[in-house]
Coordinates of C-alpha atoms in Angstrom, one line a residue:
M1 CA 53.5 -4.6 -5.9
V2 CA 53.1 -1.0 -5.0
D3 CA 52.6 0.0 -8.5
Q4 CA 49.6 -2.4 -8.9
C5 CA 48.1 -1.1 -5.7
S6 CA 48.6 2.2 -6.8
R7 CA 47.4 1.5 -10.3
V8 CA 44.1 -0.2 -8.6
V9 CA 43.5 3.1 -6.6
L10 CA 43.6 5.4 -9.6
V11 CA 41.3 3.0 -11.4
C12 CA 38.8 3.5 -8.0
L13 CA 39.3 6.9 -7.8
V14 CA 38.9 7.4 -11.7
S15 CA 35.5 5.2 -11.6
F16 CA 33.8 6.6 -8.4
F17 CA 34.8 10.4 -9.6
L18 CA 33.0 9.5 -13.3
L19 CA 30.1 7.9 -11.5
I20 CA 29.3 11.0 -9.4
G21 CA 30.1 13.3 -12.6
C22 CA 27.2 11.1 -14.3
T23 CA 25.1 11.5 -11.6
V24 CA 25.2 14.6 -11.4
E25 CA 25.2 15.2 -14.9
Q26 CA 21.6 13.4 -15.1
Q27 CA 20.4 16.0 -12.5
F28 CA 20.5 18.4 -15.2
L29 CA 17.5 18.4 -18.3
V30 CA 18.8 16.8 -21.4
S31 CA 16.3 17.7 -23.7
R32 CA 16.2 20.7 -25.3
Q33 CA 12.5 19.8 -26.6
E34 CA 11.2 19.4 -22.8
R35 CA 12.9 22.8 -21.6
L36 CA 11.4 24.6 -24.6
A37 CA 7.9 23.1 -23.4
L38 CA 8.1 23.7 -20.1
L39 CA 8.7 27.6 -20.9
Q40 CA 6.0 27.4 -23.1
L41 CA 3.9 26.1 -20.3
R42 CA 5.4 28.9 -18.4
S43 CA 3.9 31.2 -20.8
S44 CA 0.6 30.0 -21.3
L45 CA -0.1 29.3 -17.2
G46 CA 1.3 32.5 -16.6
L47 CA 3.7 31.0 -13.6
R48 CA 5.8 33.8 -12.2
A49 CA 9.6 34.2 -12.2
K50 CA 10.2 33.5 -9.2
E51 CA 9.2 29.7 -9.2
W52 CA 10.3 28.8 -12.5
P53 CA 13.4 31.3 -13.1
I54 CA 14.2 31.6 -16.9
K55 CA 17.8 31.1 -16.4
S56 CA 17.9 28.2 -13.9
D57 CA 17.9 24.2 -14.8
P58 CA 14.3 23.0 -14.5
C59 CA 15.7 20.0 -12.7
T60 CA 17.6 21.4 -10.0
A61 CA 15.7 25.0 -9.1
W62 CA 12.0 24.8 -10.8
A63 CA 9.7 24.6 -7.9
G64 CA 7.6 21.1 -8.3
I65 CA 9.6 19.9 -11.5
Q66 CA 10.5 16.5 -11.2
C67 CA 13.3 14.6 -13.2
T68 CA 14.5 11.0 -13.9
N69 CA 17.9 10.8 -15.9
G70 CA 17.6 14.1 -17.1
R71 CA 13.9 14.2 -18.4
V72 CA 10.8 15.6 -16.7
T73 CA 8.7 13.1 -15.0
G74 CA 6.8 15.1 -13.1
I75 CA 5.0 18.9 -12.6
N76 CA 3.6 20.2 -9.8
V77 CA 1.7 23.7 -9.9
S78 CA -0.6 22.8 -7.2
G79 CA -1.4 26.4 -5.5
F80 CA 1.3 28.7 -7.7
K81 CA 0.3 32.0 -7.9
R82 CA -0.3 33.4 -11.1
T83 CA 1.7 36.7 -12.8
R84 CA -0.7 39.5 -12.9
K85 CA -0.9 39.4 -16.4
G86 CA -2.0 36.0 -16.2
S87 CA -4.2 36.3 -13.9
Q88 CA -6.3 38.2 -16.2
N89 CA -7.2 35.8 -18.2
P90 CA -6.6 32.1 -17.0
Q91 CA -7.0 29.3 -19.4
F92 CA -6.5 25.4 -19.8
S93 CA -3.8 26.1 -22.2
V94 CA -1.4 22.8 -21.4
D95 CA -0.6 21.9 -25.1
S96 CA 3.0 21.2 -24.3
L97 CA 2.5 18.6 -22.4
Q98 CA 2.2 16.4 -25.3
S99 CA 6.6 17.1 -25.6
F100 CA 7.0 15.2 -22.0
T101 CA 7.0 11.4 -23.1
F102 CA 8.1 10.5 -19.8
L103 CA 5.7 12.4 -17.8
S104 CA 4.4 10.4 -15.2
S105 CA 2.7 12.7 -12.5
F106 CA 0.7 16.0 -13.4
N107 CA -0.8 18.1 -10.8
T108 CA -2.6 21.6 -11.1
S109 CA -4.8 21.5 -7.8
N110 CA -6.0 24.6 -6.5
L111 CA -4.8 26.5 -9.5
A112 CA -7.8 27.8 -12.1
L113 CA -7.9 26.1 -15.5
P114 CA -11.3 27.5 -16.7
G115 CA -11.9 25.4 -19.5
S116 CA -12.6 21.5 -20.5
I117 CA -9.8 19.0 -20.3
P118 CA -8.5 18.5 -23.8
E119 CA -9.5 14.9 -25.5
W120 CA -5.6 14.5 -26.4
F121 CA -4.8 13.7 -22.6
G122 CA -5.8 10.1 -22.7
L123 CA -3.7 10.0 -26.3
R124 CA -0.7 11.9 -25.4
L125 CA 0.0 10.9 -22.2
G126 CA 0.5 7.0 -21.9
S127 CA 3.1 7.2 -19.2
L128 CA 0.5 9.2 -16.5
E129 CA 0.5 7.3 -13.2
V130 CA -0.9 10.7 -11.2
L131 CA -3.3 13.1 -12.8
D132 CA -4.3 15.7 -10.2
L133 CA -7.2 18.6 -11.3
R134 CA -8.9 19.2 -8.2
S135 CA -10.3 22.6 -7.5
C136 CA -9.5 23.8 -10.9
S137 CA -12.7 25.4 -12.4
I138 CA -12.6 22.6 -14.9
A139 CA -15.7 22.4 -17.0
G140 CA -17.4 20.2 -19.8
A141 CA -17.5 16.6 -19.8
I142 CA -15.0 14.3 -19.0
P143 CA -12.9 12.9 -22.2
F144 CA -13.7 9.3 -23.1
T145 CA -10.1 8.9 -24.4
L146 CA -8.9 9.3 -20.5
G147 CA -9.9 5.1 -20.5
N148 CA -6.5 4.9 -22.8
L149 CA -4.2 6.3 -20.1
S150 CA -3.2 2.3 -18.8
S151 CA -0.7 3.2 -16.3
L152 CA -3.2 5.5 -14.3
A153 CA -3.1 4.9 -10.7
E154 CA -4.7 7.9 -8.9
L155 CA -7.0 10.4 -10.9
Y156 CA -8.3 13.5 -9.0
L157 CA -11.1 15.5 -10.6
S158 CA -12.8 16.5 -7.6
D159 CA -14.6 20.3 -7.0
N160 CA -15.0 21.3 -10.8
N161 CA -17.7 22.1 -12.6
L162 CA -17.6 19.0 -15.0
T163 CA -21.0 18.1 -16.6
G164 CA -22.4 15.2 -18.6
I165 CA -22.0 11.3 -17.9
V166 CA -19.1 9.2 -15.9
P167 CA -17.4 7.2 -19.2
T168 CA -17.6 3.8 -19.4
S169 CA -14.0 3.8 -20.3
L170 CA -12.7 5.0 -17.0
G171 CA -13.6 0.9 -16.4
Q172 CA -10.5 0.3 -18.5
L173 CA -8.3 2.0 -16.0
F174 CA -7.0 -1.7 -14.3
R175 CA -4.4 -0.2 -12.0
L176 CA -6.5 2.7 -10.6
S177 CA -6.4 2.7 -7.0
V178 CA -7.9 5.9 -6.8
L179 CA -10.9 7.7 -8.4
D180 CA -12.0 10.9 -6.8
L181 CA -15.1 12.8 -8.8
S182 CA -16.7 14.5 -6.1
R183 CA -18.1 17.7 -6.2
N184 CA -19.0 18.3 -9.6
S185 CA -22.6 18.0 -11.7
L186 CA -22.0 14.8 -13.5
T187 CA -25.0 13.1 -14.5
G188 CA -26.3 9.8 -15.4
M189 CA -25.8 6.5 -13.9
I190 CA -22.8 4.7 -11.9
P191 CA -20.9 3.0 -15.3
G192 CA -20.9 -0.8 -14.4
T193 CA -17.7 -1.5 -16.1
F194 CA -16.0 -0.5 -12.4
S195 CA -16.3 -3.7 -11.5
A196 CA -13.0 -4.3 -13.8
L197 CA -11.4 -2.0 -11.2
G198 CA -9.7 -4.5 -9.0
N199 CA -7.1 -2.5 -7.9
L200 CA -9.2 0.4 -6.3
S201 CA -9.0 1.5 -2.6
L202 CA -10.8 4.6 -2.7
L203 CA -13.9 5.7 -4.9
D204 CA -15.4 9.0 -4.2
M205 CA -18.6 10.1 -6.7
S206 CA -20.1 11.9 -3.7
L207 CA -22.2 15.6 -4.5
N208 CA -23.1 15.1 -8.2
F209 CA -26.8 14.4 -9.7
L210 CA -25.8 10.9 -10.3
S211 CA -29.2 8.9 -10.3
G212 CA -30.4 5.0 -11.1
A213 CA -29.2 2.1 -8.7
I214 CA -26.3 1.2 -6.8
P215 CA -24.1 -1.1 -9.2
Q216 CA -23.7 -4.4 -7.7
E217 CA -20.9 -4.7 -9.4
I218 CA -19.3 -2.7 -7.2
G219 CA -19.2 -5.3 -4.5
T220 CA -16.4 -7.4 -6.3
L221 CA -13.8 -4.4 -5.6
S222 CA -12.2 -6.6 -2.9
R223 CA -9.4 -3.9 -1.8
L224 CA -11.9 -0.7 -1.9
Q225 CA -11.8 0.8 1.7
F226 CA -13.0 4.1 0.9
L227 CA -16.9 4.2 -0.6
N228 CA -18.5 8.1 -0.5
L229 CA -21.5 8.1 -3.2
S230 CA -23.8 10.6 -1.0
G231 CA -25.3 13.4 -2.2
N232 CA -26.4 12.2 -5.0
S233 CA -30.1 11.2 -6.4
L234 CA -29.4 7.0 -6.3
S235 CA -32.6 5.2 -5.9
S236 CA -33.3 1.5 -5.6
S237 CA -32.1 -0.5 -2.8
I238 CA -28.7 -0.7 -1.2
P239 CA -27.0 -3.9 -2.7
A240 CA -26.1 -6.9 -0.8
Q241 CA -23.4 -7.4 -2.9
L242 CA -22.1 -4.4 -0.6
G243 CA -21.4 -6.7 1.9
D244 CA -18.5 -8.5 0.2
L245 CA -16.2 -5.4 0.7
S246 CA -14.3 -7.1 3.7
S247 CA -11.8 -4.7 3.2
L248 CA -13.8 -1.5 3.7
V249 CA -13.4 1.3 6.6
D250 CA -15.6 4.1 5.2
L251 CA -19.0 4.0 3.7
D252 CA -21.4 6.7 2.7
L253 CA -24.4 7.0 1.3
G254 CA -26.1 9.8 2.9
F255 CA -28.4 12.2 1.0
N256 CA -29.6 10.0 -1.4
S257 CA -33.0 8.6 -2.4
L258 CA -32.3 4.9 -1.6
M259 CA -35.0 2.7 -0.5
G260 CA -36.2 -0.7 0.9
S261 CA -34.4 -2.5 4.0
I262 CA -30.9 -2.8 5.1
P263 CA -29.3 -5.9 3.8
P264 CA -28.2 -7.8 6.5
D265 CA -25.2 -8.9 4.3
L266 CA -23.6 -5.6 5.4
R267 CA -22.6 -7.5 8.8
G268 CA -19.6 -8.7 6.6
L269 CA -18.1 -5.4 6.6
K270 CA -16.3 -6.4 9.6
N271 CA -13.2 -3.5 9.6
L272 CA -16.1 -0.5 8.8
L273 CA -15.5 2.3 11.0
K274 CA -17.8 4.6 9.7
L275 CA -21.2 4.0 8.5
I276 CA -23.4 6.7 7.1
I277 CA -26.9 6.1 5.0
G278 CA -28.6 8.7 6.9
N279 CA -31.0 11.2 4.7
N280 CA -32.9 8.4 2.7
F281 CA -36.4 6.7 2.4
L282 CA -34.8 3.4 4.0
S283 CA -37.5 1.8 5.9
G284 CA -38.2 -1.7 8.1
T285 CA -36.5 -2.7 10.8
L286 CA -32.7 -3.0 11.3
P287 CA -31.9 -6.7 11.1
G288 CA -30.8 -8.5 14.4
D289 CA -27.5 -9.9 13.2
L290 CA -26.1 -6.2 11.8
F291 CA -23.8 -4.7 13.9
P292 CA -22.8 -7.3 16.2
P293 CA -19.9 -8.2 14.2
L294 CA -19.3 -5.0 13.1
T295 CA -16.9 -4.4 16.2
Q296 CA -14.7 -1.7 15.0
L297 CA -17.5 0.9 14.3
Q298 CA -17.2 4.6 15.3
H299 CA -19.4 6.9 13.8
V300 CA -23.1 6.2 12.5
V301 CA -25.7 7.8 10.8
L302 CA -29.1 6.4 10.3
S303 CA -30.9 9.6 10.8
H304 CA -34.1 11.1 8.3
N305 CA -35.5 7.5 7.3
A306 CA -38.2 5.7 8.2
F307 CA -36.8 2.7 9.9
T308 CA -39.4 1.1 12.3
G309 CA -39.1 -1.3 15.2
D310 CA -37.1 -2.0 18.1
F311 CA -33.6 0.1 18.7
P312 CA -30.7 -2.5 18.2
L313 CA -29.4 -3.1 21.9
V314 CA -25.8 -3.5 21.0
L315 CA -25.6 0.0 19.5
W316 CA -26.3 1.7 23.1
S317 CA -22.9 -0.8 24.1
M318 CA -20.2 -0.9 21.0
P319 CA -17.0 -0.3 23.0
Q320 CA -15.4 2.3 20.0
L321 CA -18.7 3.5 18.9
R322 CA -18.2 7.5 19.2
F323 CA -20.7 9.2 17.4
L324 CA -24.6 8.1 16.6
D325 CA -27.4 9.9 14.7
A326 CA -30.7 7.8 14.7
S327 CA -32.8 10.9 15.2
R328 CA -36.1 11.4 12.7
N329 CA -37.1 7.7 12.7
N330 CA -39.7 5.6 13.9
F331 CA -37.3 3.4 16.1
T332 CA -39.6 2.7 19.6
G333 CA -39.0 0.4 22.5
T334 CA -37.7 1.6 26.3
L335 CA -34.0 3.0 26.7
P336 CA -31.9 -0.2 28.3
N337 CA -30.8 -0.6 32.2
L338 CA -27.1 -0.9 30.9
S339 CA -23.9 -1.2 33.7
L340 CA -21.5 1.5 33.0
N341 CA -18.6 1.1 31.1
A342 CA -15.9 3.6 32.1
N343 CA -13.5 2.7 29.1
A344 CA -16.8 3.1 26.4
S345 CA -17.4 6.9 26.2
V346 CA -20.0 8.0 23.2
V347 CA -19.2 11.7 22.5
V348 CA -22.8 11.9 20.5
F349 CA -26.0 9.8 20.8
N350 CA -29.0 11.4 19.2
I351 CA -32.1 8.9 19.1
S352 CA -34.5 12.3 19.1
Q353 CA -37.5 12.2 17.3
N354 CA -38.9 8.7 17.3
L355 CA -41.4 7.1 19.3
F356 CA -39.0 5.7 22.3
Y357 CA -41.1 5.5 25.6
G358 CA -41.0 4.6 29.3
N359 CA -38.6 6.0 32.0
L360 CA -35.4 7.6 31.8
T361 CA -32.3 5.1 32.7
S362 CA -28.9 5.2 33.9
V363 CA -27.5 4.2 30.3
I364 CA -27.8 8.0 29.2
R365 CA -24.9 8.7 32.0
R366 CA -22.5 6.7 29.5
F367 CA -22.5 9.5 26.8
N368 CA -20.8 12.9 26.8
F369 CA -24.3 14.8 25.2
V370 CA -27.4 12.2 24.2
D371 CA -30.5 13.8 22.5
V372 CA -33.9 12.2 23.9
S373 CA -36.2 15.2 23.1
G374 CA -39.3 14.3 20.4
N375 CA -40.0 11.0 21.9
Y376 CA -42.6 9.6 24.5
L377 CA -40.8 9.2 27.6
Q378 CA -42.3 9.4 30.8
G379 CA -41.6 10.1 34.8
R380 CA -39.6 11.5 36.9
V381 CA -36.2 13.2 35.3
P382 CA -32.9 12.1 37.3
D383 CA -30.3 14.7 38.5
Y384 CA -27.7 13.0 36.1
A385 CA -30.1 13.7 33.1
R386 CA -30.2 17.4 33.6
G387 CA -26.7 18.3 32.1
N388 CA -26.1 18.0 28.4
T389 CA -29.7 15.8 28.0
P390 CA -32.0 17.9 25.8
L391 CA -35.4 16.0 27.0
S392 CA -37.8 18.7 25.4
R393 CA -41.2 17.3 23.7
N394 CA -41.7 13.7 25.6
C395 CA -44.0 13.0 28.7
L396 CA -41.4 13.4 31.4
Q397 CA -42.5 15.3 34.7
N398 CA -41.7 19.5 35.0
I399 CA -40.5 19.1 31.5
G400 CA -42.2 21.3 28.7
K401 CA -44.7 18.3 27.1
S402 CA -45.4 17.4 23.8
K403 CA -49.4 17.9 22.3
E404 CA -49.8 14.2 22.4
C405 CA -49.0 14.1 26.3
Q406 CA -51.5 17.1 27.4

């Protein structure tokens, strides 16, 4: 009985040490081809021996190298410093990546890679799930072949010098959850094929030279939480279909050439925290039923448009609102008399350069900073309005008056 127990214990111990041995062995790079490819990448990028020491095992000692079962699955050289020689002539020279058949993540953000993205990226890196090339000084067009990366979940190409159109093939990346093409020089229209990106949670195409209309199809992206199309030359009107984006938290359409009125359908954005539509050519009155359902709003920018009519009363008392800029429009009406709410303290409330009239009211005491300059307010200035409240260019007593009040 003792011998039998001893055998069982011995077998368990042997199995345990074999398992440990296999686990340790799997931490080391087992592919000679991949080791040579890493050395080539080290040379072509001019990386320092400090991060990638030549005599050490890449899987255990090289910074930014991730391995699974002895194969390279992740390469992250974000922000690495180059050797003096490598810094003299940096290039987008990464041909050795084609040797990594299990590569799921490649990150070179903040490492200069002057040149264009190779066409073979979309043909030879089929396992990629994350491609991060932010702030790499990349130029040229986005390869159409990137649409072949069927496993891709996150694509970051922001803050580069990319030109040309946005490839329609990106609409084939059905697993994509993040698409960031911001801060480039892309032209043309936003592809309607993006309607197929059902898993998309972030779409940022801001600060480019995109033109045309905002595709109605974007309204079908039910998981979208962040949509930033600001700083382009987008025209036409805001699609009513955007109101179907019930998961949206952040919507930024500012600094474009959008026209027309605000669709009341945007009241469907019940999870919205930030709404920026300033610096466009929008006009008309704000729908009376637009803001009451948007109880989570914290940041609203309506400035530099041509809105008319009464300013929505609800915007004076929204409990979560912390910043509002409605300056440089044609809003009219009087300031409301609302009871003070100690729990609602908006940091900034700017309604300057509009057509408000009547007397100052105690509503301005709700805000840490309120700008009512450039309107037609009149009457006496109460003591509580002499703090952080710009009042110039009104018709107020003892305050510099606008020419229209003379």
